[in-house]
């Protein structure tokens, strides 16, 4: 992301206990203006927090999870053989299988690039993967051409490396959310002409810009103002630096770096591009769970989506409704801002601490470890 971009949340909203964000960021730069900060500062703050709090032993970097599955014990096998089974047996109260814990498999990428596999077990698992793993696609012809980007970091890198500087043809940006607005600002601030395409009307009340106060987020309201006032008209030529195409969609991309747009009226228009950025959201990658994690959503027949089909959880404990001892927080449950993560983490921690106290109480009552799972 471009260095000049600022977070939506205030810096203080994202601080963790024991280290005030403002104190930390002030020690790094003197010209602290306003409450919003740069995303890379937040990332550095969290890395520093892990170090200063002595939490390194609790983190494993460059780790990739390939499987998270229930590990159950068959009561009838005298040897107590553990094995993973299909979770379709688990909800049955009279099943001979008893829920025990989780088996997590994956690998860690080490310095020489090789992969070291591992397998570990846990009583509880918390899903906090976010939803940026798989950018959403338009599913149109030519979308896999190399001049079509699907993430803000990719597009921002192309701009910062000067790959689009001096191009006569505009960049096409698709989407009406904040990621698309970031891309518009990135190109616009680097004197790269922009064609901005989105399917909604500019008066749509659900547009994110209508939820942001103008005084706190002037750059996003600048984009929204341009979306409204610099819309394409068949009676006039496109603006030289920015032109919006409300209620339009991309039909296809062509190998000669052209694209075909279609408006709500059905009329089509062909445009020549220097690049395109399709920023219409993203989906989580839950391939390490059975059914890609779909069974955890409010609608188990659809993929997990942060807006339309988040993971269904208990509102207080953040435990998955359809899977005991599995928790989820962040965008997976619809909490899309970093500042909401603390509430989710606190909910999970309170639940686990309460259960642990109950276990200890039960242990004392029974006078030992017999019967303690």
Short mmCIF file of C-alpha atoms in Angstrom, two decimals:
data_model
loop_
_atom_site.label_atom_id
_atom_site.label_comp_id
_atom_site.label_asym_id
_atom_site.label_seq_id
_atom_site.Cartn_x
_atom_site.Cartn_y
_atom_site.Cartn_z
CA UNK A 1 0.00 0.00 0.00
CA UNK A 2 1.25 3.49 -0.80
CA UNK A 3 3.08 5.16 2.05
CA UNK A 4 0.83 8.22 2.07
CA UNK A 5 -2.36 6.23 2.70
CA UNK A 6 -3.92 6.29 6.15
CA UNK A 7 -5.85 3.75 8.17
CA UNK A 8 -9.62 4.01 8.55
CA UNK A 9 -9.40 3.43 12.31
CA UNK A 10 -7.66 5.82 14.68
CA UNK A 11 -4.28 4.65 15.92
CA UNK A 12 -5.44 4.57 19.55
CA UNK A 13 -8.29 2.25 18.61
CA UNK A 14 -5.78 -0.38 17.51
CA UNK A 15 -3.40 -0.28 20.46
CA UNK A 16 -2.87 -3.27 22.73
CA UNK A 17 -2.67 -3.36 26.56
CA UNK A 18 0.58 -2.14 28.07
CA UNK A 19 1.89 -0.08 25.16
CA UNK A 20 0.11 3.08 24.07
CA UNK A 21 0.17 3.43 20.31
CA UNK A 22 0.52 7.21 20.41
CA UNK A 23 3.58 7.03 22.66
CA UNK A 24 5.17 4.45 20.39
CA UNK A 25 4.49 6.26 17.11
CA UNK A 26 5.59 9.61 18.57
CA UNK A 27 8.95 8.06 19.40
CA UNK A 28 9.32 7.07 15.75
CA UNK A 29 8.32 10.37 14.11
CA UNK A 30 7.84 13.88 15.39
CA UNK A 31 5.29 15.26 12.95
CA UNK A 32 2.29 13.29 14.20
CA UNK A 33 -0.79 15.00 12.82
CA UNK A 34 -4.31 13.79 13.48
CA UNK A 35 -5.40 10.42 14.82
CA UNK A 36 -5.11 8.31 11.67
CA UNK A 37 -1.80 6.65 10.87
CA UNK A 38 -0.12 4.74 8.07
CA UNK A 39 -0.81 0.99 7.77
CA UNK A 40 2.89 0.09 7.88
CA UNK A 41 3.16 1.90 11.23
CA UNK A 42 0.46 -0.32 12.68
CA UNK A 43 2.29 -3.40 11.38
CA UNK A 44 5.56 -2.25 12.96
CA UNK A 45 3.77 -1.47 16.23
CA UNK A 46 2.40 -5.01 16.44
CA UNK A 47 5.81 -6.52 15.67
CA UNK A 48 7.40 -4.33 18.34
CA UNK A 49 4.65 -5.29 20.79
CA UNK A 50 5.44 -8.99 20.40
CA UNK A 51 9.12 -8.27 21.11
CA UNK A 52 8.72 -5.88 24.03
CA UNK A 53 6.17 -8.14 25.73
CA UNK A 54 8.37 -11.22 25.32
CA UNK A 55 5.83 -13.09 23.22
CA UNK A 56 8.19 -14.41 20.54
CA UNK A 57 7.88 -17.96 21.86
CA UNK A 58 4.15 -17.87 21.13
CA UNK A 59 4.55 -17.01 17.44
CA UNK A 60 5.65 -19.12 14.48
CA UNK A 61 6.49 -17.15 11.35
CA UNK A 62 6.36 -18.48 7.78
CA UNK A 63 3.97 -21.21 8.86
CA UNK A 64 1.32 -22.67 6.55
CA UNK A 65 -1.59 -24.77 7.78
CA UNK A 66 -2.74 -27.54 5.46
CA UNK A 67 -5.25 -29.38 7.65
CA UNK A 68 -7.32 -28.76 10.79
CA UNK A 69 -9.43 -31.79 11.67
CA UNK A 70 -11.19 -33.34 14.62
CA UNK A 71 -9.18 -36.00 16.39
CA UNK A 72 -11.52 -38.48 18.10
CA UNK A 73 -11.12 -41.55 20.22
CA UNK A 74 -13.01 -44.77 19.58
CA UNK A 75 -14.24 -45.99 22.97
CA UNK A 76 -14.46 -49.57 21.75
CA UNK A 77 -10.80 -49.94 20.85
CA UNK A 78 -9.03 -51.05 24.01
CA UNK A 79 -5.76 -49.47 22.99
CA UNK A 80 -7.25 -45.99 22.82
CA UNK A 81 -6.21 -45.48 19.21
CA UNK A 82 -6.65 -41.89 18.09
CA UNK A 83 -7.85 -41.13 14.58
CA UNK A 84 -9.44 -38.39 12.55
CA UNK A 85 -13.02 -39.04 11.50
CA UNK A 86 -15.70 -37.37 9.47
CA UNK A 87 -17.42 -34.68 11.54
CA UNK A 88 -20.81 -35.93 10.39
CA UNK A 89 -20.65 -38.38 13.31
CA UNK A 90 -19.86 -35.74 15.91
CA UNK A 91 -23.25 -34.06 16.55
CA UNK A 92 -24.85 -37.41 17.45
CA UNK A 93 -25.09 -37.61 21.23
CA UNK A 94 -25.27 -41.41 21.23
CA UNK A 95 -22.33 -41.78 18.86
CA UNK A 96 -19.53 -44.01 20.07
CA UNK A 97 -17.14 -41.26 19.08
CA UNK A 98 -16.37 -38.61 21.69
CA UNK A 99 -14.94 -35.23 20.75
CA UNK A 100 -11.40 -35.01 22.03
CA UNK A 101 -9.34 -32.23 20.38
CA UNK A 102 -7.95 -30.93 17.12
CA UNK A 103 -5.15 -32.19 14.92
CA UNK A 104 -3.33 -29.42 13.04
CA UNK A 105 -0.97 -30.24 10.19
CA UNK A 106 1.16 -27.93 8.11
CA UNK A 107 4.71 -26.90 7.35
CA UNK A 108 7.15 -24.13 8.17
CA UNK A 109 9.28 -22.53 5.48
CA UNK A 110 12.84 -22.19 6.76
CA UNK A 111 15.69 -19.92 5.66
CA UNK A 112 16.88 -22.12 2.79
CA UNK A 113 13.37 -22.26 1.32
CA UNK A 114 12.68 -25.85 2.29
CA UNK A 115 9.49 -26.95 4.04
CA UNK A 116 9.57 -28.61 7.46
CA UNK A 117 6.28 -30.46 8.13
CA UNK A 118 4.69 -30.55 11.58
CA UNK A 119 1.69 -32.01 13.37
CA UNK A 120 0.35 -30.72 16.67
CA UNK A 121 -2.78 -31.11 18.80
CA UNK A 122 -4.97 -28.54 20.50
CA UNK A 123 -8.09 -28.56 22.61
CA UNK A 124 -9.30 -25.33 20.98
CA UNK A 125 -8.62 -23.63 17.66
CA UNK A 126 -9.23 -19.96 16.80
CA UNK A 127 -9.69 -18.96 13.16
CA UNK A 128 -8.25 -15.49 12.54
CA UNK A 129 -7.16 -15.74 8.92
CA UNK A 130 -8.92 -12.66 7.57
CA UNK A 131 -10.41 -12.64 4.09
CA UNK A 132 -7.61 -11.32 1.87
CA UNK A 133 -6.33 -14.71 0.70
CA UNK A 134 -8.34 -14.97 -2.52
CA UNK A 135 -9.24 -11.74 -4.36
CA UNK A 136 -12.67 -11.81 -5.99
CA UNK A 137 -12.74 -11.99 -9.79
CA UNK A 138 -15.19 -10.66 -12.34
CA UNK A 139 -15.11 -14.04 -14.11
CA UNK A 140 -14.90 -12.42 -17.53
CA UNK A 141 -12.82 -13.24 -20.59
CA UNK A 142 -9.24 -12.00 -20.49
CA UNK A 143 -9.16 -11.33 -16.76
CA UNK A 144 -5.99 -13.42 -16.42
CA UNK A 145 -3.92 -11.15 -18.69
CA UNK A 146 -0.81 -9.82 -16.88
CA UNK A 147 -1.95 -6.20 -17.08
CA UNK A 148 -4.97 -6.98 -14.86
CA UNK A 149 -4.27 -6.73 -11.12
CA UNK A 150 -6.49 -8.06 -8.34
CA UNK A 151 -5.02 -6.50 -5.20
CA UNK A 152 -4.06 -3.04 -4.04
CA UNK A 153 -0.49 -4.08 -3.08
CA UNK A 154 0.13 -5.38 -6.62
CA UNK A 155 -1.26 -2.25 -8.22
CA UNK A 156 0.54 0.02 -5.75
CA UNK A 157 3.84 -1.75 -6.46
CA UNK A 158 3.41 -1.25 -10.21
CA UNK A 159 2.80 2.47 -9.63
CA UNK A 160 5.66 2.96 -7.16
CA UNK A 161 8.08 1.12 -9.46
CA UNK A 162 7.21 3.52 -12.27
CA UNK A 163 5.75 0.88 -14.56
CA UNK A 164 2.72 3.06 -15.35
CA UNK A 165 4.45 6.43 -15.35
CA UNK A 166 4.22 8.37 -18.57
CA UNK A 167 1.54 6.13 -20.06
CA UNK A 168 -0.92 7.89 -22.37
CA UNK A 169 -3.75 5.43 -21.82
CA UNK A 170 -5.61 5.45 -18.48
CA UNK A 171 -5.72 2.74 -15.85
CA UNK A 172 -9.05 1.03 -15.32
CA UNK A 173 -10.14 0.62 -11.71
CA UNK A 174 -13.15 -1.58 -10.99
CA UNK A 175 -15.02 -1.38 -7.70
CA UNK A 176 -16.82 1.04 -5.39
CA UNK A 177 -15.25 0.18 -2.03
CA UNK A 178 -12.30 1.58 -0.11
CA UNK A 179 -9.72 -0.60 -1.87
CA UNK A 180 -10.86 0.79 -5.22
CA UNK A 181 -10.79 4.32 -3.75
CA UNK A 182 -7.21 3.71 -2.56
CA UNK A 183 -6.26 2.67 -6.08
CA UNK A 184 -7.91 5.80 -7.52
CA UNK A 185 -5.96 8.00 -5.11
CA UNK A 186 -2.73 6.11 -5.79
CA UNK A 187 -3.04 6.65 -9.55
CA UNK A 188 -4.48 10.16 -9.34
CA UNK A 189 -1.72 11.37 -6.99
CA UNK A 190 0.88 10.01 -9.40
CA UNK A 191 -0.64 11.84 -12.39
CA UNK A 192 -1.93 8.64 -13.96
CA UNK A 193 -5.33 9.09 -15.70
CA UNK A 194 -8.12 6.93 -14.25
CA UNK A 195 -11.21 5.24 -15.64
CA UNK A 196 -13.33 4.19 -12.65
CA UNK A 197 -16.01 1.57 -13.27
CA UNK A 198 -18.60 0.38 -10.73
CA UNK A 199 -22.04 -1.22 -10.91
CA UNK A 200 -23.86 0.90 -8.32
CA UNK A 201 -25.48 4.30 -8.68
CA UNK A 202 -23.57 7.16 -7.07
CA UNK A 203 -26.67 7.81 -4.94
CA UNK A 204 -26.73 4.25 -3.57
CA UNK A 205 -27.10 4.65 0.24
CA UNK A 206 -25.00 1.54 0.89
CA UNK A 207 -21.82 3.07 -0.56
CA UNK A 208 -19.14 3.10 2.12
CA UNK A 209 -18.39 6.79 1.57
CA UNK A 210 -21.75 7.72 3.02
CA UNK A 211 -20.74 6.13 6.31
CA UNK A 212 -17.49 8.10 6.73
CA UNK A 213 -17.46 11.62 8.24
CA UNK A 214 -16.08 14.16 5.75
CA UNK A 215 -13.78 15.88 8.21
CA UNK A 216 -12.05 12.66 9.25
CA UNK A 217 -11.80 11.07 5.81
CA UNK A 218 -11.37 13.93 3.31
CA UNK A 219 -9.43 11.84 0.76
CA UNK A 220 -12.25 9.31 0.40
CA UNK A 221 -14.84 12.04 0.04
CA UNK A 222 -12.64 13.55 -2.66
CA UNK A 223 -12.94 10.27 -4.56
CA UNK A 224 -16.70 10.16 -3.97
CA UNK A 225 -17.04 13.75 -5.18
CA UNK A 226 -15.23 12.83 -8.40
CA UNK A 227 -17.41 9.74 -8.79
CA UNK A 228 -20.46 12.00 -8.70
CA UNK A 229 -19.25 15.00 -10.70
CA UNK A 230 -17.00 13.46 -13.31
CA UNK A 231 -19.26 10.74 -14.66
CA UNK A 232 -19.00 9.67 -18.28
CA UNK A 233 -21.48 11.16 -20.72
CA UNK A 234 -22.01 10.09 -24.30
CA UNK A 235 -22.32 13.76 -25.20
CA UNK A 236 -18.86 14.74 -23.97
CA UNK A 237 -15.30 13.46 -24.02
CA UNK A 238 -13.92 11.70 -20.92
CA UNK A 239 -12.08 13.89 -18.42
CA UNK A 240 -8.31 13.88 -18.84
CA UNK A 241 -7.42 12.80 -15.28
CA UNK A 242 -10.46 10.92 -13.96
CA UNK A 243 -13.74 9.67 -15.40
CA UNK A 244 -16.28 7.53 -13.58
CA UNK A 245 -18.60 5.01 -15.21
CA UNK A 246 -21.45 4.43 -12.73
CA UNK A 247 -23.80 1.49 -13.38
CA UNK A 248 -21.32 -0.10 -15.78
CA UNK A 249 -19.67 -3.50 -15.83
CA UNK A 250 -16.70 -5.03 -17.61
CA UNK A 251 -17.63 -7.55 -20.28
CA UNK A 252 -14.11 -8.61 -21.27
CA UNK A 253 -10.43 -7.73 -21.49
CA UNK A 254 -8.51 -8.12 -24.74
CA UNK A 255 -4.89 -9.00 -25.38
CA UNK A 256 -4.19 -5.60 -26.98
CA UNK A 257 -4.96 -3.98 -23.58
CA UNK A 258 -8.47 -2.91 -24.44
CA UNK A 259 -11.63 -3.67 -22.49
CA UNK A 260 -15.34 -3.68 -23.27
CA UNK A 261 -17.72 -1.94 -20.86
CA UNK A 262 -21.49 -2.16 -20.82
CA UNK A 263 -23.83 0.34 -19.19
CA UNK A 264 -27.19 -0.29 -17.59
CA UNK A 265 -28.82 0.79 -20.86
CA UNK A 266 -27.05 -2.01 -22.71
CA UNK A 267 -24.76 0.27 -24.70
CA UNK A 268 -21.16 -0.91 -25.00
CA UNK A 269 -17.92 1.04 -25.08
CA UNK A 270 -14.36 -0.06 -25.90
CA UNK A 271 -11.49 1.58 -24.02
CA UNK A 272 -7.71 1.39 -24.40
CA UNK A 273 -5.85 0.83 -21.12
CA UNK A 274 -2.36 0.86 -19.66
CA UNK A 275 -3.44 -1.45 -16.79
CA UNK A 276 -6.49 -2.56 -14.85
CA UNK A 277 -7.14 -3.13 -11.15
CA UNK A 278 -10.16 -5.25 -10.24
CA UNK A 279 -10.83 -4.50 -6.57
CA UNK A 280 -14.24 -5.92 -5.77
CA UNK A 281 -13.53 -7.73 -2.51
CA UNK A 282 -11.87 -10.97 -1.50
CA UNK A 283 -12.65 -14.34 0.03
CA UNK A 284 -10.97 -16.31 2.82
CA UNK A 285 -9.02 -19.46 2.07
CA UNK A 286 -10.31 -22.12 4.45
CA UNK A 287 -9.09 -25.07 2.39
CA UNK A 288 -7.57 -26.59 5.55
CA UNK A 289 -11.09 -27.20 6.92
CA UNK A 290 -13.58 -29.76 5.70
CA UNK A 291 -15.95 -28.45 3.05
CA UNK A 292 -13.72 -25.37 2.78
CA UNK A 293 -15.34 -24.24 6.02
CA UNK A 294 -18.71 -23.72 4.31
CA UNK A 295 -20.55 -25.71 6.97
CA UNK A 296 -19.59 -23.05 9.55
CA UNK A 297 -21.49 -20.25 7.80
CA UNK A 298 -25.02 -19.03 8.33
CA UNK A 299 -25.80 -20.67 4.98
CA UNK A 300 -23.80 -23.90 4.79
CA UNK A 301 -24.47 -24.29 1.06
CA UNK A 302 -22.47 -21.13 0.23
CA UNK A 303 -18.79 -20.19 0.70
CA UNK A 304 -17.80 -18.10 3.71
CA UNK A 305 -18.10 -14.39 2.83
CA UNK A 306 -17.51 -11.62 5.36
CA UNK A 307 -20.61 -9.68 4.27
CA UNK A 308 -23.13 -12.14 2.94
CA UNK A 309 -22.24 -15.38 4.73
CA UNK A 310 -19.89 -14.98 7.71
CA UNK A 311 -19.02 -17.76 10.12
CA UNK A 312 -21.91 -18.21 12.54
CA UNK A 313 -20.70 -17.65 16.09
CA UNK A 314 -21.97 -17.10 19.61
CA UNK A 315 -22.06 -13.32 20.04
CA UNK A 316 -20.34 -13.44 23.44
CA UNK A 317 -17.83 -16.31 23.24
CA UNK A 318 -17.08 -16.18 19.49
CA UNK A 319 -17.33 -19.98 19.44
CA UNK A 320 -18.65 -21.43 16.19
CA UNK A 321 -22.30 -22.40 16.53
CA UNK A 322 -21.81 -25.50 14.40
CA UNK A 323 -18.48 -26.68 15.80
CA UNK A 324 -17.62 -26.77 19.50
CA UNK A 325 -14.10 -25.73 20.55
CA UNK A 326 -13.63 -23.88 17.28
CA UNK A 327 -13.65 -20.07 17.46
CA UNK A 328 -13.53 -17.36 14.82
CA UNK A 329 -12.97 -13.62 14.85
CA UNK A 330 -12.24 -10.68 12.56
CA UNK A 331 -13.52 -10.45 8.97
CA UNK A 332 -14.51 -14.14 9.05
CA UNK A 333 -17.39 -13.16 11.34
CA UNK A 334 -18.08 -9.78 9.71
CA UNK A 335 -15.79 -7.62 11.91
CA UNK A 336 -13.88 -5.92 9.11
CA UNK A 337 -11.84 -3.37 11.04
CA UNK A 338 -8.65 -4.06 12.98
CA UNK A 339 -10.07 -2.24 15.98
CA UNK A 340 -12.77 -4.91 16.35
CA UNK A 341 -10.23 -7.69 16.79
CA UNK A 342 -9.63 -6.82 20.44
CA UNK A 343 -13.28 -7.43 21.27
CA UNK A 344 -13.24 -10.80 19.54
CA UNK A 345 -9.98 -11.83 21.20
CA UNK A 346 -11.33 -10.78 24.59
CA UNK A 347 -14.51 -12.80 24.03
CA UNK A 348 -12.53 -15.93 23.16
CA UNK A 349 -10.11 -15.44 26.06
CA UNK A 350 -12.90 -14.93 28.59
CA UNK A 351 -14.65 -18.09 27.39
CA UNK A 352 -11.49 -20.23 27.60
CA UNK A 353 -10.50 -18.79 30.99
CA UNK A 354 -13.98 -19.51 32.39
CA UNK A 355 -13.86 -23.10 31.13
CA UNK A 356 -10.38 -23.57 32.58
CA UNK A 357 -11.55 -22.40 36.00
CA UNK A 358 -14.45 -24.86 35.85
CA UNK A 359 -12.02 -27.66 34.99
CA UNK A 360 -9.77 -26.77 37.90
CA UNK A 361 -12.77 -26.66 40.23
CA UNK A 362 -13.87 -30.08 39.00
CA UNK A 363 -10.34 -31.39 39.46
CA UNK A 364 -10.28 -30.27 43.11
CA UNK A 365 -13.73 -31.71 43.81
CA UNK A 366 -12.72 -35.10 42.43
CA UNK A 367 -9.42 -35.05 44.27
CA UNK A 368 -7.17 -35.78 41.33
CA UNK A 369 -6.88 -36.34 37.65
CA UNK A 370 -9.33 -39.24 37.27
CA UNK A 371 -12.05 -38.30 34.87
CA UNK A 372 -10.35 -35.11 33.77
CA UNK A 373 -10.35 -34.95 29.97
#
